[in-house]
Short mmCIF file of C-alpha atoms in Angstrom, two decimals:
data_model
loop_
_atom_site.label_atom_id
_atom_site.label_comp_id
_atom_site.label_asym_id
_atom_site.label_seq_id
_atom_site.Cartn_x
_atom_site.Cartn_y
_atom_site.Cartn_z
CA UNK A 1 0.00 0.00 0.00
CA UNK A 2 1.26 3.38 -0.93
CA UNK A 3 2.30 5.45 1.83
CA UNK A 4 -0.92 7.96 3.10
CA UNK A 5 -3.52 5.77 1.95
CA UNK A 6 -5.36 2.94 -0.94
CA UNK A 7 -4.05 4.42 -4.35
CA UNK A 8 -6.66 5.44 -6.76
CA UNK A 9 -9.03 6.97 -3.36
CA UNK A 10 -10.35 10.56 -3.87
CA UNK A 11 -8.51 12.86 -1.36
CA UNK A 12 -6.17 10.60 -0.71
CA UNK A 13 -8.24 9.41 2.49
CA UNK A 14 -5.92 6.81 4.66
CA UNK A 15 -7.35 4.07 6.24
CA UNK A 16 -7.55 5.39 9.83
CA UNK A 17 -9.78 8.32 8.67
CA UNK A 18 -12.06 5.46 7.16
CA UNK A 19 -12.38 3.52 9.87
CA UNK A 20 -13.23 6.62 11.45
CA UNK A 21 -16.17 7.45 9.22
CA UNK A 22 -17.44 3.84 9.30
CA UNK A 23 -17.32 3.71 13.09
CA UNK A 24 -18.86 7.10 13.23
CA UNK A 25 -21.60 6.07 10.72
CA UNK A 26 -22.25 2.52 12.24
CA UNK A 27 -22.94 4.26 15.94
CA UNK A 28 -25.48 7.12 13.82
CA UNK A 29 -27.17 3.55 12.40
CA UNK A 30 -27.61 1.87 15.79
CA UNK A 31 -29.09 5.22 17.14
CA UNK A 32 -31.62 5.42 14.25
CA UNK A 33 -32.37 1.75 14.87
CA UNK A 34 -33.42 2.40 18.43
CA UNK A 35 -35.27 5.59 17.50
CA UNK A 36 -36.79 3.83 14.87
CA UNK A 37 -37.51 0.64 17.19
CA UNK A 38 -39.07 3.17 20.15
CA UNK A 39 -41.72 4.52 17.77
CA UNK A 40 -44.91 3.21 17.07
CA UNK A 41 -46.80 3.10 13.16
CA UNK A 42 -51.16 2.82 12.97
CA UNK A 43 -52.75 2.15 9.92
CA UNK A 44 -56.74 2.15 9.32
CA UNK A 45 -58.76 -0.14 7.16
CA UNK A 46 -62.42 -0.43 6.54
CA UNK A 47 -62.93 3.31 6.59
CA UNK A 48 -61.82 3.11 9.91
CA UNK A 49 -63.44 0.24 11.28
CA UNK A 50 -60.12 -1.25 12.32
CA UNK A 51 -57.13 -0.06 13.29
CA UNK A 52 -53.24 -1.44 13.64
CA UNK A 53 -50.39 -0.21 15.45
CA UNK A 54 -47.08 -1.37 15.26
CA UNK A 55 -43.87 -0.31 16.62
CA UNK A 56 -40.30 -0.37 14.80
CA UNK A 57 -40.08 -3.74 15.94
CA UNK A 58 -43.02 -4.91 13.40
CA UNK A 59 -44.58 -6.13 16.87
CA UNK A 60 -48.35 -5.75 16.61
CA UNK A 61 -48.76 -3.34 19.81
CA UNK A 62 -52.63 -2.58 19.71
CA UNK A 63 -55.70 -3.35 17.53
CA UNK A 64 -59.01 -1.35 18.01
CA UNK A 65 -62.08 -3.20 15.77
CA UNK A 66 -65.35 -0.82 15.46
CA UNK A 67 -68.14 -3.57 16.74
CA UNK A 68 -70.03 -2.62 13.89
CA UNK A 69 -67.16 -4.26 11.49
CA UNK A 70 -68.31 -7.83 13.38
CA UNK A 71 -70.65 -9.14 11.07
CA UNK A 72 -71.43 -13.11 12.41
CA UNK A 73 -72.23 -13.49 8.69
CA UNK A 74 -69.20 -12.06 6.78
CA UNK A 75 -66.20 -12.59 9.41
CA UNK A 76 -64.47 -13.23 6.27
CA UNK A 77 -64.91 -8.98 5.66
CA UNK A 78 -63.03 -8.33 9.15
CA UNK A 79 -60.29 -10.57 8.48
CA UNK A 80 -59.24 -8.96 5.19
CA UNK A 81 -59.61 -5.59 7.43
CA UNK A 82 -57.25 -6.79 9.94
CA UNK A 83 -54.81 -8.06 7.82
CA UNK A 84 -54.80 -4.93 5.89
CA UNK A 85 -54.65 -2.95 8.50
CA UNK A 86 -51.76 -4.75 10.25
CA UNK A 87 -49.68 -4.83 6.60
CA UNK A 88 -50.12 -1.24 5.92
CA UNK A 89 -48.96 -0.52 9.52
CA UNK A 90 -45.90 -3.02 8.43
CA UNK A 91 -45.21 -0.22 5.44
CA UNK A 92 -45.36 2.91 7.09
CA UNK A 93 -42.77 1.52 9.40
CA UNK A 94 -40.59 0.17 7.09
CA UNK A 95 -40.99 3.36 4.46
CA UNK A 96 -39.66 4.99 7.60
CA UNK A 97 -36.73 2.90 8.24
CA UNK A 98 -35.57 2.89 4.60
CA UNK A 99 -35.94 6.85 4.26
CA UNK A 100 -34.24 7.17 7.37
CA UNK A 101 -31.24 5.31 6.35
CA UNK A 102 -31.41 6.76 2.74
CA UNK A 103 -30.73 10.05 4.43
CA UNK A 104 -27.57 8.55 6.61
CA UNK A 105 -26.02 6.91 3.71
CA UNK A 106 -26.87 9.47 0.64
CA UNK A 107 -28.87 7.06 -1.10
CA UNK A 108 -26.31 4.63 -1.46
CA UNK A 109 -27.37 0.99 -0.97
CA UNK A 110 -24.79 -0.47 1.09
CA UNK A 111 -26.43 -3.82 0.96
CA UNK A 112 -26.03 -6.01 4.05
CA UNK A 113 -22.82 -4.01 5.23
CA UNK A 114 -23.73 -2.43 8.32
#
């Protein structure tokens, strides 16, 4: 390795001052995960005849069901209502998470790296 750093590296960063910034951004990602873990996501369904909260966890934390949305007949109806619901809780939360660590890496994917 040439001396002051990896040839061919803009600025001639050295390796010390990129372990730095990947220490420094790994600590910023556990933060955001434990933000991001803390907060809770609720999605309606039904026109608001159910309702789904999550937290960052994707750990169902709460359902509310309108007793007008129990219909003995149709309990197929509040089924697709709670599932919906609970998935479109799932997506808010993860939307977050992704925007969240678009904004700490720049939009680069790093895949699986941190």
């Amino acid at each position: 390795m040439a001396k002051g750093g990896f040839r061919g590296m803009p600025g001639g960063m050295n390796q010390m001052a990129m372990m730095k910034q990947a220490q420094k951004m790994q600590q910023e990602m556990i933060r955001m995960q434990q933000e991001q873990e803390a907060k809770t996501f609720t999605a309606q369904s039904g026109g608001g005849m159910v309702s789904a909260t999550v937290n960052g966890k994707h750990e169902l934390v709460e359902m509310t069901i309108n007793p007008e949305a129990v219909d003995p007949d149709d309990v197929e109806m509040l089924q697709d209502m709670v599932i919906a619901a609970v998935n479109e809780a799932m997506r808010t939360a993860d939307n977050e998470a992704a925007n969240n660590m678009s904004k700490l890496t720049g939009g680069l994917n790093l895949g699986g790296l941190f």
